[in-house]
XYZ file of C-alpha atoms in Angstrom:
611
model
C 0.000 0.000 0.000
C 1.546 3.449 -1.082
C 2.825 5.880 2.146
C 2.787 9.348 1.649
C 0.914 9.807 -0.912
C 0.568 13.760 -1.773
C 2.886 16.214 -1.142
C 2.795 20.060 -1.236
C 6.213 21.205 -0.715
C 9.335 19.230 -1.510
C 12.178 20.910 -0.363
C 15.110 18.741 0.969
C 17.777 19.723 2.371
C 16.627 23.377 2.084
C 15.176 25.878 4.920
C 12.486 27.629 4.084
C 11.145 31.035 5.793
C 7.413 31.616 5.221
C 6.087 34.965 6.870
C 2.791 35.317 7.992
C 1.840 31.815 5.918
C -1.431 30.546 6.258
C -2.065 27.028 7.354
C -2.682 25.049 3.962
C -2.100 20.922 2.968
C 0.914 19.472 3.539
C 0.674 16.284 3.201
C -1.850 13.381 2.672
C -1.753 10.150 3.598
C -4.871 7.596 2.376
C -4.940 3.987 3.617
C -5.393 2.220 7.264
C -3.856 5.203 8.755
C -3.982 7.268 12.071
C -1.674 9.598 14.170
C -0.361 9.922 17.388
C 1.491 13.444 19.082
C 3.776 13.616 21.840
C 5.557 16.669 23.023
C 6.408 19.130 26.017
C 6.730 22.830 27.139
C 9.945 24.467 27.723
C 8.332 26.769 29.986
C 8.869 26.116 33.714
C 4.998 27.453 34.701
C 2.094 29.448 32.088
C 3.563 32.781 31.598
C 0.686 34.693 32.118
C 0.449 33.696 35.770
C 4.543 33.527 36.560
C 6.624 36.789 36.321
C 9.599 35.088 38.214
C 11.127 33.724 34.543
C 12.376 35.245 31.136
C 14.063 32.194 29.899
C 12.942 29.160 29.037
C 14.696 25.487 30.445
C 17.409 23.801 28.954
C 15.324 20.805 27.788
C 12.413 18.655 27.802
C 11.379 14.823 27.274
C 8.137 13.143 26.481
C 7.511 9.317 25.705
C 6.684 7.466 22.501
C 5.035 4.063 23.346
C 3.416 3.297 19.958
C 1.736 -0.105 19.725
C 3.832 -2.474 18.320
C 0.881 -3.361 15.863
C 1.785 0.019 14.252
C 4.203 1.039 11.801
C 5.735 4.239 11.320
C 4.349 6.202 8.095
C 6.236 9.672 8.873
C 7.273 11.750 11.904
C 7.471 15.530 11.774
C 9.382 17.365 14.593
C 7.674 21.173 15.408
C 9.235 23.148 17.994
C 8.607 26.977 18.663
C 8.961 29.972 20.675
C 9.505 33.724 20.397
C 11.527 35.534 18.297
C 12.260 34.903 14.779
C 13.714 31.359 15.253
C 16.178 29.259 16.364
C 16.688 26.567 13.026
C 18.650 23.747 14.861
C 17.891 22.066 17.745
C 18.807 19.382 19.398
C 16.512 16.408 19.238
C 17.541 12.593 21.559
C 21.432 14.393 21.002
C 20.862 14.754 17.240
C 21.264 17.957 15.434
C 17.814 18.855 13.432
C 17.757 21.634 11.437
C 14.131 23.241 9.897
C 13.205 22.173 6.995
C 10.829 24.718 7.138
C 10.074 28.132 9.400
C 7.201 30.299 9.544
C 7.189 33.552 11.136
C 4.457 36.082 12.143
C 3.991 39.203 14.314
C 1.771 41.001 16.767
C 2.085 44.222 16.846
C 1.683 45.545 20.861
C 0.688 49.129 21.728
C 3.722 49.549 23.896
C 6.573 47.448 23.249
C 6.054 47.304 18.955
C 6.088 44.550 17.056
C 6.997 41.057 18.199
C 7.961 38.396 15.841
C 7.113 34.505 16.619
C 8.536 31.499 14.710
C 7.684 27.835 14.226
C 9.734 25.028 12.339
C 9.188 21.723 11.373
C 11.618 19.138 10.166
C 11.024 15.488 8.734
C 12.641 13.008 11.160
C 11.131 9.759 10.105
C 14.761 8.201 9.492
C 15.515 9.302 13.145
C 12.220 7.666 14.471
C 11.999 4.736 12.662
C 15.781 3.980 13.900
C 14.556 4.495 17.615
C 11.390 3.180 18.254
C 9.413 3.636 21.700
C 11.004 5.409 24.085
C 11.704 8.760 25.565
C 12.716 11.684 23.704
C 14.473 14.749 24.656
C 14.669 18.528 22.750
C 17.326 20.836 23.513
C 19.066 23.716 22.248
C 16.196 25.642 21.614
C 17.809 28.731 22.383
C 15.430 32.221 22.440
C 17.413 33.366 25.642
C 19.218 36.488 24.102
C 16.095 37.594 22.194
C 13.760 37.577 25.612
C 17.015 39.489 27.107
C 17.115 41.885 24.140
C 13.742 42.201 23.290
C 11.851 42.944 27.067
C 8.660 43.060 25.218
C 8.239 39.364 25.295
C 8.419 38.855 28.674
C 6.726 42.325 29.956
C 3.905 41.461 27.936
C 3.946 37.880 29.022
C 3.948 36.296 25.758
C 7.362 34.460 26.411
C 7.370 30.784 25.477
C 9.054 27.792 23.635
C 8.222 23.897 22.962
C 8.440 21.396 20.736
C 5.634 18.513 19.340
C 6.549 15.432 17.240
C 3.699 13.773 15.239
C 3.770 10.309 14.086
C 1.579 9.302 11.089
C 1.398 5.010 11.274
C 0.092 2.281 9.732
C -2.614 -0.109 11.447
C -4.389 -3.075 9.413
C -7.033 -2.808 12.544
C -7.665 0.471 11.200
C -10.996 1.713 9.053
C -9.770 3.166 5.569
C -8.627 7.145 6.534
C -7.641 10.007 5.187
C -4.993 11.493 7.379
C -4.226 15.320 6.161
C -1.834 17.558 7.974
C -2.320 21.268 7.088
C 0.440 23.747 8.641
C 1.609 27.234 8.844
C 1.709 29.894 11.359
C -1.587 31.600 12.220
C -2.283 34.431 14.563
C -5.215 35.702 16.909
C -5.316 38.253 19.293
C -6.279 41.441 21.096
C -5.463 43.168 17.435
C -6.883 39.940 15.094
C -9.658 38.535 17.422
C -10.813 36.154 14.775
C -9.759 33.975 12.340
C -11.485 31.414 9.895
C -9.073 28.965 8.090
C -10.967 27.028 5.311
C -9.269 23.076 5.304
C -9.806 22.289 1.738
C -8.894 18.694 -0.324
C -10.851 16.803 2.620
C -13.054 13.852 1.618
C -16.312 12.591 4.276
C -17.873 9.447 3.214
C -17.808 8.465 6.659
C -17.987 10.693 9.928
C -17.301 7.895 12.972
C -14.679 8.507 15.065
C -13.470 11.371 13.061
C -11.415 13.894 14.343
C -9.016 16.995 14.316
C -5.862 17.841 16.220
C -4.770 20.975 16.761
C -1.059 22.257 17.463
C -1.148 25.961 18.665
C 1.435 28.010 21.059
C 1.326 30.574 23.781
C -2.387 29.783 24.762
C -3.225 30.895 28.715
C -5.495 29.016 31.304
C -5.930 32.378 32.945
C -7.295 34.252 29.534
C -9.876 32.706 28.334
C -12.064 36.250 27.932
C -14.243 35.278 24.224
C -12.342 32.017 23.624
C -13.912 29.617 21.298
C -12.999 26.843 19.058
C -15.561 26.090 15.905
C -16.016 23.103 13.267
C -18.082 24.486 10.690
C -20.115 26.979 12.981
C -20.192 24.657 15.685
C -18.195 25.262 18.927
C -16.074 22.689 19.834
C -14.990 21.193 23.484
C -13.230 18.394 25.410
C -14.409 18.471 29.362
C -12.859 18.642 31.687
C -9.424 19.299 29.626
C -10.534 22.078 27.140
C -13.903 24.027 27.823
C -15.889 25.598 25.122
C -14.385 28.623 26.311
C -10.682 27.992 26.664
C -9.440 26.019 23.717
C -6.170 26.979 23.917
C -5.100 26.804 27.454
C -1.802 24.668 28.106
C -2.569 20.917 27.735
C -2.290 17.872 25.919
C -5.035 15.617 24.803
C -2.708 12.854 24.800
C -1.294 12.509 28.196
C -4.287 14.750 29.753
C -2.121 16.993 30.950
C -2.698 20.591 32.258
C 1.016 21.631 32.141
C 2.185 22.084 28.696
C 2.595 25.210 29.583
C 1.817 28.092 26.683
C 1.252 24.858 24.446
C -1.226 23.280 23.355
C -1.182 19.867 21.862
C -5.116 18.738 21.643
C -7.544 16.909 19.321
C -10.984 16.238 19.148
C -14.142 14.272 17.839
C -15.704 15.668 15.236
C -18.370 13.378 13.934
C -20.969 15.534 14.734
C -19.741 18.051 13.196
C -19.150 17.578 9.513
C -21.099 15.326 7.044
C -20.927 12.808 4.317
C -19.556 14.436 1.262
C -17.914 17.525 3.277
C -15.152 18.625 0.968
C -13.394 21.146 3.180
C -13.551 22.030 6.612
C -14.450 25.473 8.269
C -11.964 26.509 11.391
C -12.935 29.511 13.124
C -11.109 30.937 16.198
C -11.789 33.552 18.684
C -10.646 35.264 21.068
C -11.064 38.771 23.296
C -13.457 39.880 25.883
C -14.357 41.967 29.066
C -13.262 41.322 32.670
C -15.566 41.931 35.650
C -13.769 44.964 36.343
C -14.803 45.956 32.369
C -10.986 46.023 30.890
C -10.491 44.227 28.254
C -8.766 40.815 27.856
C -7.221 39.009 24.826
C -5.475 35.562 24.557
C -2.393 35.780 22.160
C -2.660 31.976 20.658
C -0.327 30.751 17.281
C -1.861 27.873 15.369
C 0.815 25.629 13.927
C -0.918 22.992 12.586
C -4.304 21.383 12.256
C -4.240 17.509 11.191
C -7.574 15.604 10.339
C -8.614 11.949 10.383
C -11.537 11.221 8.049
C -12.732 7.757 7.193
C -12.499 7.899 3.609
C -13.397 5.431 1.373
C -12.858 6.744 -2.078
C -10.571 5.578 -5.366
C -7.840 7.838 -6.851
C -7.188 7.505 -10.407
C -3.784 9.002 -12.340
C -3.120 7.796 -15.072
C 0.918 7.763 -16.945
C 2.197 7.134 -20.736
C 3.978 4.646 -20.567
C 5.125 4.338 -24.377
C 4.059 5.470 -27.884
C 4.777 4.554 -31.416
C 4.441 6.439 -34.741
C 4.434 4.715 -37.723
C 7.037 6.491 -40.654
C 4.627 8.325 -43.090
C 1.228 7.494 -41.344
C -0.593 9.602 -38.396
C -1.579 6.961 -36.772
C -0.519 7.450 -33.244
C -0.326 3.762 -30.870
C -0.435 5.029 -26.983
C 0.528 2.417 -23.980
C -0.683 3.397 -20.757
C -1.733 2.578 -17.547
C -4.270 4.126 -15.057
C -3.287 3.635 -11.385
C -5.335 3.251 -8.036
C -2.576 4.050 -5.556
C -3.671 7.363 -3.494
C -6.877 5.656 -3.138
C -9.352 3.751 0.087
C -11.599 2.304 -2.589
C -11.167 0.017 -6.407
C -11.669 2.398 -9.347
C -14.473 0.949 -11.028
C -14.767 -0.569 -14.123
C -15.373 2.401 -17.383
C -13.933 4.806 -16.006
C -13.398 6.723 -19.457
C -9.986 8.068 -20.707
C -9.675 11.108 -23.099
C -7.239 11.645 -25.464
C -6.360 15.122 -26.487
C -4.123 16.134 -29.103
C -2.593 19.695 -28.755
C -6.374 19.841 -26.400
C -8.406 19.184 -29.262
C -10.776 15.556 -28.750
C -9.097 12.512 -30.533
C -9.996 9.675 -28.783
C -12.218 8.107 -25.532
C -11.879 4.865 -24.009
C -12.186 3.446 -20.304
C -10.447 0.863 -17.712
C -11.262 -2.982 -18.361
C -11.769 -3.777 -15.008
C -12.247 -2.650 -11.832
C -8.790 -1.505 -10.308
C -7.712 -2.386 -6.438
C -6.332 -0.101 -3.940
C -2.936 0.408 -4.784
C -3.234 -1.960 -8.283
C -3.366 -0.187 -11.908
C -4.405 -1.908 -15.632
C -2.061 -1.466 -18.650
C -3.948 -0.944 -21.819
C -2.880 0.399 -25.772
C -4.977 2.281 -27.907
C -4.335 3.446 -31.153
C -5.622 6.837 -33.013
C -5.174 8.447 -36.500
C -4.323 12.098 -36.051
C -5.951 14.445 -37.930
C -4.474 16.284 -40.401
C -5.616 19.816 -39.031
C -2.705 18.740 -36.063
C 0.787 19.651 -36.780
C 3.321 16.598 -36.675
C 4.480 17.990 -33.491
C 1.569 18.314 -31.232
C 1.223 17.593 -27.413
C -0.459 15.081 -25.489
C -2.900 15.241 -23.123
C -4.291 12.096 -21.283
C -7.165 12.844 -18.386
C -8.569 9.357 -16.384
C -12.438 9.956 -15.246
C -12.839 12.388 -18.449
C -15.195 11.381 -21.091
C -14.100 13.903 -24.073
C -15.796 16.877 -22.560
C -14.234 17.383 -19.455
C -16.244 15.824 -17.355
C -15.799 12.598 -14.769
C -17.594 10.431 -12.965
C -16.314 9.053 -10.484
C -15.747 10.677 -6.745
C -11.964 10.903 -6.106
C -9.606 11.677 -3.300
C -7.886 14.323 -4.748
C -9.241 15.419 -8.160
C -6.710 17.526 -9.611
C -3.931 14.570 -10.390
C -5.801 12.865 -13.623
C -3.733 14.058 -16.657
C -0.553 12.907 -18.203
C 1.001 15.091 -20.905
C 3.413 14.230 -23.710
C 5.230 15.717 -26.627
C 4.186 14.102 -29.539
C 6.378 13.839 -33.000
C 4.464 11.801 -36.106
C 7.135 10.726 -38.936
C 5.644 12.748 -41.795
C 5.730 10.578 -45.414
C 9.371 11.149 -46.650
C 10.312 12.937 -49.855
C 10.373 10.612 -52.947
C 13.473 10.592 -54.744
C 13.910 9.980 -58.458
C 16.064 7.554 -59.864
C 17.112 6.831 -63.514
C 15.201 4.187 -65.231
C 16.370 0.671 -65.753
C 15.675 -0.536 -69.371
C 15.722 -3.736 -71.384
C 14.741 -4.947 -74.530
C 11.129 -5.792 -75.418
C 10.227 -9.689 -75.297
C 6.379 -8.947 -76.763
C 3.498 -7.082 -76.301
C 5.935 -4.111 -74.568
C 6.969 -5.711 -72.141
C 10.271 -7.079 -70.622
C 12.090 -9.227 -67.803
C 13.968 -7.133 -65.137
C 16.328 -7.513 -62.247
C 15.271 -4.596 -60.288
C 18.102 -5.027 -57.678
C 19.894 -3.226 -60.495
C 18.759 -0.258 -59.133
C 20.586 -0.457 -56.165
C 23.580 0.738 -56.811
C 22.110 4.143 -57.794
C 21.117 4.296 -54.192
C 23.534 6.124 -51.095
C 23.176 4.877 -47.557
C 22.861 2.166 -45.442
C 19.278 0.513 -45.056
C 17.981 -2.549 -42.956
C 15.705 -3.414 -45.923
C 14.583 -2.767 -48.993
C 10.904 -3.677 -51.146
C 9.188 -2.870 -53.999
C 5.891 -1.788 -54.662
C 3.483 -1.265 -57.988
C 2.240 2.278 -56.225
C 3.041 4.682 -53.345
C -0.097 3.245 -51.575
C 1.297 -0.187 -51.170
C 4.447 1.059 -50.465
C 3.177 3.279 -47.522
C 0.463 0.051 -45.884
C 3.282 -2.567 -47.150
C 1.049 -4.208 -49.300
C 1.695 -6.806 -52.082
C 5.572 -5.827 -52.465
C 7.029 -7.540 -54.996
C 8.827 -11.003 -54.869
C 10.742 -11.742 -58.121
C 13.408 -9.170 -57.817
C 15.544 -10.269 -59.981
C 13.230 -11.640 -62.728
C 10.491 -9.020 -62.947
C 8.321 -8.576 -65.757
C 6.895 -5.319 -66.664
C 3.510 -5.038 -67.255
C 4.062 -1.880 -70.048
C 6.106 0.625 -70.568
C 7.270 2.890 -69.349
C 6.122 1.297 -65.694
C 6.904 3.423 -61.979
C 8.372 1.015 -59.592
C 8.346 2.494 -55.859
C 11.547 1.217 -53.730
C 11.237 1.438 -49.807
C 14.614 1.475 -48.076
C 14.137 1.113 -44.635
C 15.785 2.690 -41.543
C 16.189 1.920 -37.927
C 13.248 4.691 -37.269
C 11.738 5.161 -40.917
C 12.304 4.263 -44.549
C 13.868 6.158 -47.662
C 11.491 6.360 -50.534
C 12.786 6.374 -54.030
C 11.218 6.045 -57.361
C 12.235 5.133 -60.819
C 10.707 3.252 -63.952
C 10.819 0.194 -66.537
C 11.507 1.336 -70.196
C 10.635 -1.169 -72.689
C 12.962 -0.775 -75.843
C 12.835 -2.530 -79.467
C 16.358 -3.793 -79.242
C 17.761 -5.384 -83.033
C 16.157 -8.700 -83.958
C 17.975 -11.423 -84.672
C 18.037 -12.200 -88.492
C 18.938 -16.022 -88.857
C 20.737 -17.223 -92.231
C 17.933 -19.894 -93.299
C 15.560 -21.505 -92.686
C 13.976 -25.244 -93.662
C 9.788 -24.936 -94.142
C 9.655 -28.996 -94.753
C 6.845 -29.045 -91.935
C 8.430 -30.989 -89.402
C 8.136 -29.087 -86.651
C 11.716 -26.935 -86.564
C 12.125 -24.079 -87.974
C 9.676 -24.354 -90.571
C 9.679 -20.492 -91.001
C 11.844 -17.566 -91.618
C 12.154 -16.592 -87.485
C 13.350 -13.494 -86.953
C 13.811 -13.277 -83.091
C 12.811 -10.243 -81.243
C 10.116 -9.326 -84.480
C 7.183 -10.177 -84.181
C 4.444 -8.602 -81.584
C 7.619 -6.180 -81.191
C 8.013 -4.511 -84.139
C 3.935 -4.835 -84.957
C 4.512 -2.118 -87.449
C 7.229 -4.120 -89.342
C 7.304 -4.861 -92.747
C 9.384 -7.951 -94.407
C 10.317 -7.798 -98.457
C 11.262 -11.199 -100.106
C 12.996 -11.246 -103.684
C 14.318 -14.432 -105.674
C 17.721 -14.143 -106.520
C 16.406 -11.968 -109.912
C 15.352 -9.321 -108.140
C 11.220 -10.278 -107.866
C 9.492 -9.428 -105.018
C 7.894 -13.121 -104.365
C 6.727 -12.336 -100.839
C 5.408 -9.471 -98.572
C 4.502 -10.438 -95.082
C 3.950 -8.445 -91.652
C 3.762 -8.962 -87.767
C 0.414 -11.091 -88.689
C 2.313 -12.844 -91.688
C 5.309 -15.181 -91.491
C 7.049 -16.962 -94.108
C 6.767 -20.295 -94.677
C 8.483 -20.805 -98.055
C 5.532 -19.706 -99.980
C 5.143 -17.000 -102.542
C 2.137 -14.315 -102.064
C 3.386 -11.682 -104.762
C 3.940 -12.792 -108.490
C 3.342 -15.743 -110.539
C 4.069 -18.413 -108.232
C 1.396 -17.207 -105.405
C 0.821 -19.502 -103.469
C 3.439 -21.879 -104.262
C 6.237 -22.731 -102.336
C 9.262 -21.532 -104.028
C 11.955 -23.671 -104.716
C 15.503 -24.352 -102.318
C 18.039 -21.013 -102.779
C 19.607 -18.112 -101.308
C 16.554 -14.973 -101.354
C 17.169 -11.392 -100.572
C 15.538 -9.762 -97.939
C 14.667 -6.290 -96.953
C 13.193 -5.693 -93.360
C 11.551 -2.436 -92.604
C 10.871 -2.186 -88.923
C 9.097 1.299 -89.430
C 11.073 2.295 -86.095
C 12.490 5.764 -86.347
C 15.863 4.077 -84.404
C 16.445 1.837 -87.247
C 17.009 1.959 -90.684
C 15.328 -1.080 -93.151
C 17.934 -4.081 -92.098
C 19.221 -6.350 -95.544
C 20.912 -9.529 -96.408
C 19.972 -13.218 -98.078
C 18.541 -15.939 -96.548
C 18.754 -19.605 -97.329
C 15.768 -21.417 -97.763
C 16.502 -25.914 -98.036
C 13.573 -28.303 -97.545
């Protein structure tokens, strides 16, 4: 089960000074949580009552006896006091320096203005190392500042202490929601009341809720207009903390009276807030009349306010794990998962997921199943961009959104939903033009290729290469040609498309298959005796090439005894003259060829013809 789960500020290893900062979330912890506080006064009696000091002691201890069922989550150390801070204390003879500080000031008719401090610093190493057992703050030094500054002590509003809160781990425990909201509040004679609005808060369930307080300088004696309120409702703990006198030097925890100018308290609220309460309303109060009609004013510094709320409620985010582009396509393939960790309930099943593409709509889908505390589902989905987004577009993916912004499902904290990426499709590449390959014509225009010849036009080095009758079966790898090396165009001139591919893309080049009438072959005779071999006059690489060819045949006296075409072959036998239709008897004939191809002039010679 996930530990801390949300986080407001990070900042380790640095200090930070807030002035005047109002209390707001600092962290949120959802699971079978709770908290425990223990803590102590550095002031030897309430300063309000006790002129005798103006320094505070050297040290005190409280005890940490955590059940051993439990299991440290996180510890915070707060300590406090006046003046503008002492950053490094001492804590069981280990040196702790704030991780943060918070200041604020009252300003006093007489003396000016007078600056308080709080820090806090995460300890959970320190804790977790030693257990149960007492611990001890020192070296919380505001000595020279009481000394320097008398208004502190004449106005009685001299005091230091230290808290430490433990957030643990129970499987006893109902699902909670622990939140711990800090800064450094003031109320007095000047600022008699405050309201601090606890927001990011979740009721489902109001037993046994409550809220803790951590405030300083609070007086048993002053409790003139005192009051405490949970959403307009005043607030007490009898016989420790009267409606009256919230703040007034003890500890919930130990019931103790004497944490002096300290107050470490908390309180059952489950009559106070209800089922589906998304924030909580804090209201203090103080300032009032005596009996002899002066007026009084407690001087009381919130530090921190924690709340335990059981919570039963999913929390969906949702990361990118992976995505693919396809060279020259915009289709976009998106792996992802959608996570239940910050969560006291499953996710349930269709919770939808939108898509958004530089924020416009591409794309809705949902979880599979219903998702377990601290569990997630993997899923891919796969869009086509469309072409009114640029190539390089961002991202946007938002769990428990159905495409218009809008979810359905309750969550914990509903501001952590979206995962963003930048986006880059592989736009179609270029074509580049090669020079064609050409071959001779075997009939009908056509002719037998190796198309690996092309190769060596090309520069680069590429995984592997294909061929393809169009640039739409190159781009979906469709029907790429097999024979290579013994292709046979289909006419002339044909466009072959060649895809070389990369390690991320592929090279597209083009070129195309020119047909040629190359010579034919003119053989020296011929035997037409009808038995089956060259019973005719063959010229190879003629006919259904030359279609438009012409063939003259004259006896040895100079008669034309034959005229024949790509329809009309000679087989020994006269069509022109007195002997038509005779065969013509064994010699040596003359022959003129006219292949009516402007490349080539009419082609001559004699033939002999032997039965």
């Amino acid at each position: 089960m996930l530990r801390t789960v949300y986080l407001i500020l990070i900042l380790l290893g640095v200090n930070t000074v807030l002035y005047s900062q109002e209390i707001s979330l600092f962290e949120q912890f959802n699971g079978r949580y709770d908290y425990t506080a223990i803590g102590n006064t550095l002031n030897p009696a309430e300063n309000n009552l006790d002129h005798s000091f103006c320094e505070p002691l050297a040290s005190s201890q409280a005890d940490l006896n955590l059940d051993t069922n439990c299991t440290i989550i996180a510890a915070y150390l707060y300590w406090a006091g006046s003046g503008s801070g002492d950053l490094e204390v001492n804590f069981n003879d280990t040196p702790i320096v704030a991780d943060y500080t918070y200041t604020t000031n009252y300003s006093d008719a007489t003396y000016g203005t007078l600056t308080y401090f709080a820090c806090m610093a995460n300890v959970t190493d320190l804790i977790l190392s030693s257990g149960n057992g007492s611990y001890t703050l020192s070296d919380l030094d505001i000595t020279n500042i009481l000394l320097s500054i008398p208004g502190y002590c004449e106005n009685r509003t001299n005091f230091a202490g230290w808290s430490l809160y433990i957030v643990y781990e129970n499987p006893a425990l109902p699902l909670n929601q622990v939140n711990l909201f800090q800064g450094l509040e003031i109320i007095n004679r000047n600022v008699q009341e405050k309201i601090i609005v606890l927001e990011n808060v979740n009721v489902l369930d109001n037993d046994d809720a409550k809220i803790g307080f951590l405030a300083w300088e609070g007086d048993n004696a002053l409790n003139y207009g005192e009051s405490l309120s949970i959403n307009g409702n005043i607030i007490s703990n009898p016989p420790l903390n009267a409606a009256d006198n919230a703040f007034n030097g003890t500890n919930s925890f130990t019931n103790s009276t004497t944490f002096y100018n300290g107050d470490l308290d908390v309180y059952n609220i489950e009559n106070n807030i209800a089922i589906g309460d998304t924030s909580v309303d804090i209201k203090l109060t103080t300032g009032g009349y005596d009996s002899n009609g002066f007026f009084q004013a407690d001087l009381i510094l919130l530090n921190n306010i924690i709340t335990v709320l059981n919570s039963q409620l999913p929390d969906a985010t949702i990361t990118i794990d992976a995505y693919y582009t396809t060279c020259g396509t915009r289709d976009l393939e998106i792996d992802f998962t959608v996570h239940n960790l910050n969560s006291t309930d499953i996710l349930p099943t269709n919770t939808p997921i939108a898509f958004y593409a530089n924020n416009a709509l591409i794309g809705v889908t949902a979880t599979l199943e219903p998702i377990a505390i601290g569990a997630s589902e993997s899923n891919t989905v796969t869009f086509q961009i469309q072409n009114s987004i640029p190539d390089n577009f961002n991202l946007t993916v938002i769990v428990d959104d159905n495409g218009t912004g809008t979810g359905s499902v309750i969550e914990i904290i509903e501001t952590n939903n979206t995962a963003i990426q930048d986006i880059s499709l592989i736009p179609l590449p270029e074509v580049i033009p090669l020079d064609p390959l050409t071959n001779c014509d075997l009939t009908n225009n056509t002719a037998i290729f190796d198309l690996t010849e092309i190769e060596s036009q090309i520069d680069g080095s590429y995984s592997n290469l294909y061929y393809f009758l169009s640039i739409a079966d190159l781009q979906t790898h469709f029907n790429p040609i097999n024979l290579t090396n013994y292709y046979q165009s289909l006419t002339t001139p044909q466009t072959i498309y060649l895809k070389a591919e990369t390690s991320s893309c592929y090279a597209i080049y083009t070129f195309e298959l020119l047909t040629e009438n190359c010579p034919p072959f003119i053989p020296e005779g011929f035997s037409p005796n009808n038995d089956g071999i060259n019973d005719h006059f063959n010229i190879t690489g003629l006919y259904t090439i030359f279609e438009k060819h012409k063939l003259l045949i004259y006896n040895r006296w100079g008669t034309l005894i034959f005229e024949g075409n790509n329809d009309l072959k000679w087989y020994g036998i006269a069509n022109r003259g007195i002997n038509d239709g005779h065969r013509v008897p064994t010699g040596t004939y003359f022959y003129v060829l006219h292949l009516n191809d402007d490349k080539y002039k009419p082609m001559t010679g004699w033939v002999y013809l032997n039965y």
